[in-house]
């Protein structure tokens, strides 16, 4: 309906708002994180590029420096060759002192050279810059550089690191070249000692952000390294696999990242070959330093970004919580308002129908009473048939008003404690007879006792009404399932705010279901979707009224096209339930005669009552109000029963009368009658027997007997006797 539609629209709008807030919360985290990741990555690539450039620049410097050293030695070779040109080994030996001085001159002032030595073709030194030689005592013919140079032409041989020796105070490498004859054949070696400290000092001097330098021979032997490792280990072979595999593949230049086997530091390393020499210069930057610099740079984003992100997230979270709470609150309020509106509507309809039904009841009593009287007086068949028709119609009318009274909760109930776990299976029989064969009936009850205090016949009627509805909803057959189980309610709006221990009775069908717009109105009296002849719209009203009056409620849930479930919540009782089938009472006999004092303000109703009483064999005296009744009892106490309506004019009602009689004439039985349940319940509380209007002869007979029995053992008599 209109209301339902706008409610759904509001609801979906709320859901959208909540979803948007949630999405914003996620975005408030994800977006800055993604931005941060991207900038961090870009920065990282930048740092890598900058580092590579730095390495390249350092390689240039190192390369330049090494070349200078090599050029100096080249010049020294040329000079020495010039000095000894045309001299035989013997000439040199004879001129040793002068040549030693000359060589010393070449070495002095060039820190990259520590000494020069000329060696003859057999490996014996001829002259050295470091002092005069003792002839014949040293033989270099087995030295690596000597054999290498002897077997090949041209080029410079670079040795590994040599330990200090007399005349050469520090670690050094020697660079040697052939001393050729004029015809170019091997005539010995000129060897120059270059101190490793010369390189190391330079490296230390230029080390800054680039902090690793090395001079390495093509076979991987380190000739100089910074930071300086203990010289002994420098002499060993550096197993730098990355470097060695790269040069093995013929790469003269490369940049890579590797961990040093010496100090286990991971570095970004670049190397370059020195053209014309089997030498490489290496430059490295500690990887950790690059990363930490990058981190330091990026942490700034985090320092400013993270608190902002957290703040935004928190603000959104707060907004979400507030919004949700607000929505929850208003939804709860709407539910309560709806429930209240519904309840008020039902109450209003109830009062209206109740009033109408009450007056209707009195009319029906007159009609049915008159019919019974006429039946005894008329004998011709035609009139009797007419009377039958009137009787049937009145009976239907009575059933109708009974439903209305139930709905308006003015029905007089005779509650008993019954166990639904036992009662439901019994009802199955009744239903099997009244439903079609294409409807399967399932009943399921728990092992536990499901005791409730209700009027058993009203309960049966409610179940029957539900079953008939289910039958109508399943024109092509289906299943009807009934079950009961104890439940504890917690004041939910869907159960009309009930809380406590209840027994829930479910009656479910597999029928066509109830459309949403019909749903709100199904419990209203006279609401029906069926044809005029088929439905009165009072079935569910009876169910609802009965459940309400019994202290519970009824709810309905339905899925269109799949079925409907009506649930009755009845308060659980702790009393001992009565057996399912009460023993049948013996048919009443004609009672012993006596006098009845009939108290009734409505003349016609009084007439009917009197007629019934006469049929039961009583003499009847009629009065119209309480005052008159008491006066009659005062003058003539020969009354065997007082039969009074409860509602009466004159300020005092039937209940007051019963109380007064209980005090002044305790031996006289009193039977009250009414169409209002509230007054009936009041009376029942005082222990007075009450007959519900409209009544027939049979129920009047039963109640008269009950009243008589009660007067024999009046509950108050015990108190009086004591
Ligand atoms: N089990 C059900 N499946 C589908 N619709 C149902 C069911 N029970 C009730 N209804 C709907 O609720 C309306 C009211 O039901 P209710 O029992 O009060 O009256 P009725 O069945 O129309 O008439 P009545 O019961 O007085 O003969 C029905 O007309 C029907 O539209
Ligand atoms: Mg019905």
PDB file of N, CA and C and ligand atoms in Angstrom, residues 465 468-469 472 530 539-540, ligand 2:
ATOM      1  N   UNK A 465     -11.062 -22.567  12.158  1.00  0.00           N
ATOM      2  CA  UNK A 465     -11.054 -21.383  11.285  1.00  0.00           C
ATOM      3  C   UNK A 465      -9.772 -21.311  10.462  1.00  0.00           C
ATOM      4  N   UNK A 468      -9.801 -24.012   7.782  1.00  0.00           N
ATOM      5  CA  UNK A 468     -10.691 -23.687   6.666  1.00  0.00           C
ATOM      6  C   UNK A 468     -10.027 -22.650   5.761  1.00  0.00           C
ATOM      7  N   UNK A 469      -9.373 -21.651   6.357  1.00  0.00           N
ATOM      8  CA  UNK A 469      -8.627 -20.661   5.563  1.00  0.00           C
ATOM      9  C   UNK A 469      -7.564 -21.352   4.722  1.00  0.00           C
ATOM     10  N   UNK A 472      -9.108 -23.081   1.829  1.00  0.00           N
ATOM     11  CA  UNK A 472      -9.496 -22.132   0.770  1.00  0.00           C
ATOM     12  C   UNK A 472      -8.281 -21.634  -0.007  1.00  0.00           C
ATOM     13  N   UNK A 530     -12.933 -13.058  -0.091  1.00  0.00           N
ATOM     14  CA  UNK A 530     -13.728 -14.129  -0.709  1.00  0.00           C
ATOM     15  C   UNK A 530     -15.096 -13.612  -1.142  1.00  0.00           C
ATOM     16  N   UNK A 539     -13.314 -15.192  10.452  1.00  0.00           N
ATOM     17  CA  UNK A 539     -12.500 -16.331  10.902  1.00  0.00           C
ATOM     18  C   UNK A 539     -11.276 -15.883  11.675  1.00  0.00           C
ATOM     19  N   UNK A 540     -10.455 -15.085  11.037  1.00  0.00           N
ATOM     20  CA  UNK A 540      -9.215 -14.666  11.701  1.00  0.00           C
ATOM     21  C   UNK A 540      -9.500 -13.705  12.851  1.00  0.00           C
TER      22      UNK A 540
HETATM   23 MG1  LIG B   2     -11.739 -17.820   7.211  1.00  0.00          MG
END
